[in-house]
């Protein structure tokens, strides 16, 4: 099984080093590709322009500011694998997450990983535990299901909550 990781980004270069390092250090036993959509931001484009990335990283520059959902829809259509994982550019991927998403997509149609909040105190990252912290925008799903449900609305915000509402309404098998 392989996974297409889809990440839209706009004007947040302060978070990109940690995001990309977390993906590169994930040590997945599954094949994956990373599709990064730059949402009409020269600063973000310049951040990526002079760095080297593995051959499974692909970058797309959008000349208009479409917002994250049109970018996610576009990259989902361009992705090479049947399983897609939507991730955000201001998040950090904990070790083993790629493997977990791939394994869970073997038995489920949609996988929503828990997230952990954190703060940086005196140079140390402190994670805070909470009960059932699940976001709406970070999830893995079979590409055929996502596209078959017409993907995200083209809104600038909250289209992930709308999509999850449709997933629940259609009683998809979610982990």
mmCIF file of C-alpha atoms in Angstrom:
data_model
loop_
_atom_site.group_PDB
_atom_site.id
_atom_site.type_symbol
_atom_site.label_atom_id
_atom_site.label_comp_id
_atom_site.label_asym_id
_atom_site.label_seq_id
_atom_site.Cartn_x
_atom_site.Cartn_y
_atom_site.Cartn_z
ATOM 1 C CA UNK A 1 0.000 0.000 0.000
ATOM 2 C CA UNK A 2 1.170 3.506 -0.799
ATOM 3 C CA UNK A 3 0.055 6.909 0.380
ATOM 4 C CA UNK A 4 -0.175 10.377 -1.169
ATOM 5 C CA UNK A 5 0.358 13.049 1.488
ATOM 6 C CA UNK A 6 -1.300 16.307 0.429
ATOM 7 C CA UNK A 7 -0.244 19.587 2.062
ATOM 8 C CA UNK A 8 -1.463 23.056 1.083
ATOM 9 C CA UNK A 9 0.648 25.965 2.313
ATOM 10 C CA UNK A 10 0.445 29.746 2.293
ATOM 11 C CA UNK A 11 2.631 32.299 4.054
ATOM 12 C CA UNK A 12 3.836 30.151 6.952
ATOM 13 C CA UNK A 13 7.509 29.425 6.339
ATOM 14 C CA UNK A 14 8.181 29.538 10.093
ATOM 15 C CA UNK A 15 6.602 26.087 10.424
ATOM 16 C CA UNK A 16 7.882 24.358 7.309
ATOM 17 C CA UNK A 17 11.280 23.158 8.571
ATOM 18 C CA UNK A 18 9.705 21.226 11.420
ATOM 19 C CA UNK A 19 6.901 19.865 9.224
ATOM 20 C CA UNK A 20 9.241 18.588 6.520
ATOM 21 C CA UNK A 21 11.700 17.140 9.031
ATOM 22 C CA UNK A 22 8.844 15.253 10.701
ATOM 23 C CA UNK A 23 7.856 13.672 7.384
ATOM 24 C CA UNK A 24 11.412 12.845 6.332
ATOM 25 C CA UNK A 25 12.130 11.228 9.706
ATOM 26 C CA UNK A 26 8.941 9.176 9.772
ATOM 27 C CA UNK A 27 10.690 5.942 8.651
ATOM 28 C CA UNK A 28 7.713 4.489 6.837
ATOM 29 C CA UNK A 29 7.684 0.907 5.627
ATOM 30 C CA UNK A 30 5.162 1.991 2.983
ATOM 31 C CA UNK A 31 5.831 3.961 -0.150
ATOM 32 C CA UNK A 32 4.583 7.506 -0.144
ATOM 33 C CA UNK A 33 4.659 10.723 -2.084
ATOM 34 C CA UNK A 34 4.314 14.265 -0.757
ATOM 35 C CA UNK A 35 2.380 16.790 -2.837
ATOM 36 C CA UNK A 36 2.802 20.357 -1.599
ATOM 37 C CA UNK A 37 0.555 23.064 -3.018
ATOM 38 C CA UNK A 38 1.886 26.608 -2.633
ATOM 39 C CA UNK A 39 -1.091 28.957 -2.561
ATOM 40 C CA UNK A 40 0.141 32.059 -4.440
ATOM 41 C CA UNK A 41 2.823 33.038 -1.949
ATOM 42 C CA UNK A 42 6.244 34.149 -3.208
ATOM 43 C CA UNK A 43 7.817 33.832 0.247
ATOM 44 C CA UNK A 44 6.770 30.184 0.468
ATOM 45 C CA UNK A 45 7.868 29.541 -3.116
ATOM 46 C CA UNK A 46 11.303 31.017 -2.363
ATOM 47 C CA UNK A 47 11.558 28.903 0.784
ATOM 48 C CA UNK A 48 11.281 25.711 -1.294
ATOM 49 C CA UNK A 49 13.139 26.919 -4.378
ATOM 50 C CA UNK A 50 16.726 26.419 -3.217
ATOM 51 C CA UNK A 51 16.372 23.336 -1.049
ATOM 52 C CA UNK A 52 16.806 19.717 -2.043
ATOM 53 C CA UNK A 53 14.100 17.138 -1.451
ATOM 54 C CA UNK A 54 13.769 13.437 -2.195
ATOM 55 C CA UNK A 55 12.296 12.354 -5.536
ATOM 56 C CA UNK A 56 8.942 11.568 -3.913
ATOM 57 C CA UNK A 57 8.320 15.260 -3.054
ATOM 58 C CA UNK A 58 6.364 17.263 -5.633
ATOM 59 C CA UNK A 59 5.662 20.996 -5.544
ATOM 60 C CA UNK A 60 2.844 22.869 -7.256
ATOM 61 C CA UNK A 61 2.555 26.634 -7.407
ATOM 62 C CA UNK A 62 -0.936 28.122 -7.733
ATOM 63 C CA UNK A 63 -0.887 31.579 -9.335
ATOM 64 C CA UNK A 64 -4.125 32.612 -7.618
ATOM 65 C CA UNK A 65 -4.907 32.487 -3.912
ATOM 66 C CA UNK A 66 -7.515 29.724 -3.962
ATOM 67 C CA UNK A 67 -7.419 28.659 -0.329
ATOM 68 C CA UNK A 68 -6.530 25.211 0.996
ATOM 69 C CA UNK A 69 -9.559 23.245 -0.208
ATOM 70 C CA UNK A 70 -9.284 23.853 -3.929
ATOM 71 C CA UNK A 71 -5.589 23.029 -3.621
ATOM 72 C CA UNK A 72 -6.388 19.800 -1.744
ATOM 73 C CA UNK A 73 -8.972 18.817 -4.372
ATOM 74 C CA UNK A 74 -6.552 19.532 -7.217
ATOM 75 C CA UNK A 75 -3.682 17.611 -5.638
ATOM 76 C CA UNK A 76 -5.968 14.681 -4.776
ATOM 77 C CA UNK A 77 -6.808 14.369 -8.468
ATOM 78 C CA UNK A 78 -3.102 14.554 -9.380
ATOM 79 C CA UNK A 79 -1.993 12.059 -6.730
ATOM 80 C CA UNK A 80 -0.581 8.714 -7.826
ATOM 81 C CA UNK A 81 -1.922 6.478 -5.065
ATOM 82 C CA UNK A 82 -5.319 5.148 -4.018
ATOM 83 C CA UNK A 83 -4.875 6.327 -0.437
ATOM 84 C CA UNK A 84 -4.521 10.003 0.358
ATOM 85 C CA UNK A 85 -3.664 11.739 3.602
ATOM 86 C CA UNK A 86 -4.518 15.394 4.076
ATOM 87 C CA UNK A 87 -2.067 17.174 6.348
ATOM 88 C CA UNK A 88 -1.585 20.833 7.214
ATOM 89 C CA UNK A 89 1.597 22.839 6.789
ATOM 90 C CA UNK A 90 1.602 24.098 10.378
ATOM 91 C CA UNK A 91 1.433 20.587 11.862
ATOM 92 C CA UNK A 92 4.100 18.107 12.896
ATOM 93 C CA UNK A 93 3.821 14.429 12.029
ATOM 94 C CA UNK A 94 4.640 12.185 14.968
ATOM 95 C CA UNK A 95 6.832 9.137 14.329
ATOM 96 C CA UNK A 96 5.062 6.171 12.809
ATOM 97 C CA UNK A 97 2.022 8.116 11.609
ATOM 98 C CA UNK A 98 2.454 7.198 7.943
ATOM 99 C CA UNK A 99 2.546 3.492 8.849
ATOM 100 C CA UNK A 100 -0.503 3.806 11.100
ATOM 101 C CA UNK A 101 -2.564 5.604 8.458
ATOM 102 C CA UNK A 102 -1.622 3.044 5.787
ATOM 103 C CA UNK A 103 -2.418 0.096 8.043
ATOM 104 C CA UNK A 104 -5.756 1.529 9.202
ATOM 105 C CA UNK A 105 -6.824 2.328 5.627
ATOM 106 C CA UNK A 106 -6.649 -1.415 4.947
ATOM 107 C CA UNK A 107 -9.771 -1.892 7.053
ATOM 108 C CA UNK A 108 -11.392 1.541 7.163
ATOM 109 C CA UNK A 109 -12.532 4.021 4.546
ATOM 110 C CA UNK A 110 -11.364 7.054 6.534
ATOM 111 C CA UNK A 111 -8.756 7.446 9.295
ATOM 112 C CA UNK A 112 -8.680 10.421 11.639
ATOM 113 C CA UNK A 113 -5.561 10.472 13.832
ATOM 114 C CA UNK A 114 -5.633 11.987 17.297
ATOM 115 C CA UNK A 115 -3.632 15.123 17.741
ATOM 116 C CA UNK A 116 -1.678 16.485 20.662
ATOM 117 C CA UNK A 117 -1.391 20.135 21.549
ATOM 118 C CA UNK A 118 1.951 21.441 22.717
ATOM 119 C CA UNK A 119 3.728 24.501 23.966
ATOM 120 C CA UNK A 120 7.418 25.314 23.894
ATOM 121 C CA UNK A 121 8.718 26.217 27.350
ATOM 122 C CA UNK A 122 12.356 27.073 27.987
ATOM 123 C CA UNK A 123 13.467 25.362 24.791
ATOM 124 C CA UNK A 124 11.552 22.170 25.576
ATOM 125 C CA UNK A 125 8.415 20.949 23.852
ATOM 126 C CA UNK A 126 5.704 20.040 26.336
ATOM 127 C CA UNK A 127 2.764 18.014 25.025
ATOM 128 C CA UNK A 128 -0.644 18.373 26.621
ATOM 129 C CA UNK A 129 -2.944 15.406 26.725
ATOM 130 C CA UNK A 130 -6.646 15.749 26.134
ATOM 131 C CA UNK A 131 -9.553 13.434 25.627
ATOM 132 C CA UNK A 132 -10.494 12.555 22.077
ATOM 133 C CA UNK A 133 -8.714 15.373 20.281
ATOM 134 C CA UNK A 134 -9.554 14.793 16.636
ATOM 135 C CA UNK A 135 -9.330 17.531 14.043
ATOM 136 C CA UNK A 136 -11.448 17.702 10.932
ATOM 137 C CA UNK A 137 -8.775 18.619 8.388
ATOM 138 C CA UNK A 138 -6.112 15.958 8.988
ATOM 139 C CA UNK A 139 -7.303 12.562 7.788
ATOM 140 C CA UNK A 140 -6.570 9.669 5.494
ATOM 141 C CA UNK A 141 -9.139 8.436 2.996
ATOM 142 C CA UNK A 142 -9.409 6.302 -0.083
ATOM 143 C CA UNK A 143 -9.081 8.491 -3.136
ATOM 144 C CA UNK A 144 -12.086 6.921 -4.865
ATOM 145 C CA UNK A 145 -14.303 7.743 -1.882
ATOM 146 C CA UNK A 146 -13.010 11.310 -1.615
ATOM 147 C CA UNK A 147 -13.454 12.047 -5.312
ATOM 148 C CA UNK A 148 -16.738 10.120 -5.420
ATOM 149 C CA UNK A 149 -18.082 12.489 -2.753
ATOM 150 C CA UNK A 150 -16.921 15.486 -4.861
ATOM 151 C CA UNK A 151 -14.135 16.403 -2.446
ATOM 152 C CA UNK A 152 -14.153 19.647 -0.515
ATOM 153 C CA UNK A 153 -16.322 22.647 -1.204
ATOM 154 C CA UNK A 154 -14.248 25.487 -2.686
ATOM 155 C CA UNK A 155 -14.580 27.634 0.418
ATOM 156 C CA UNK A 156 -11.692 29.447 2.121
ATOM 157 C CA UNK A 157 -12.489 27.871 5.512
ATOM 158 C CA UNK A 158 -14.581 25.125 7.173
ATOM 159 C CA UNK A 159 -14.869 22.894 4.095
ATOM 160 C CA UNK A 160 -13.155 20.088 6.028
ATOM 161 C CA UNK A 161 -15.928 20.165 8.650
ATOM 162 C CA UNK A 162 -18.501 20.080 5.859
ATOM 163 C CA UNK A 163 -16.776 17.092 4.253
ATOM 164 C CA UNK A 164 -16.615 15.224 7.579
ATOM 165 C CA UNK A 165 -20.326 15.905 8.048
ATOM 166 C CA UNK A 166 -20.982 14.226 4.706
ATOM 167 C CA UNK A 167 -18.747 11.282 5.671
ATOM 168 C CA UNK A 168 -20.738 10.789 8.893
ATOM 169 C CA UNK A 169 -24.059 11.213 7.102
ATOM 170 C CA UNK A 170 -23.148 8.463 4.620
ATOM 171 C CA UNK A 171 -22.047 6.205 7.502
ATOM 172 C CA UNK A 172 -18.577 5.548 6.107
ATOM 173 C CA UNK A 173 -16.342 3.192 8.058
ATOM 174 C CA UNK A 174 -14.129 5.554 10.101
ATOM 175 C CA UNK A 175 -11.282 4.844 12.481
#
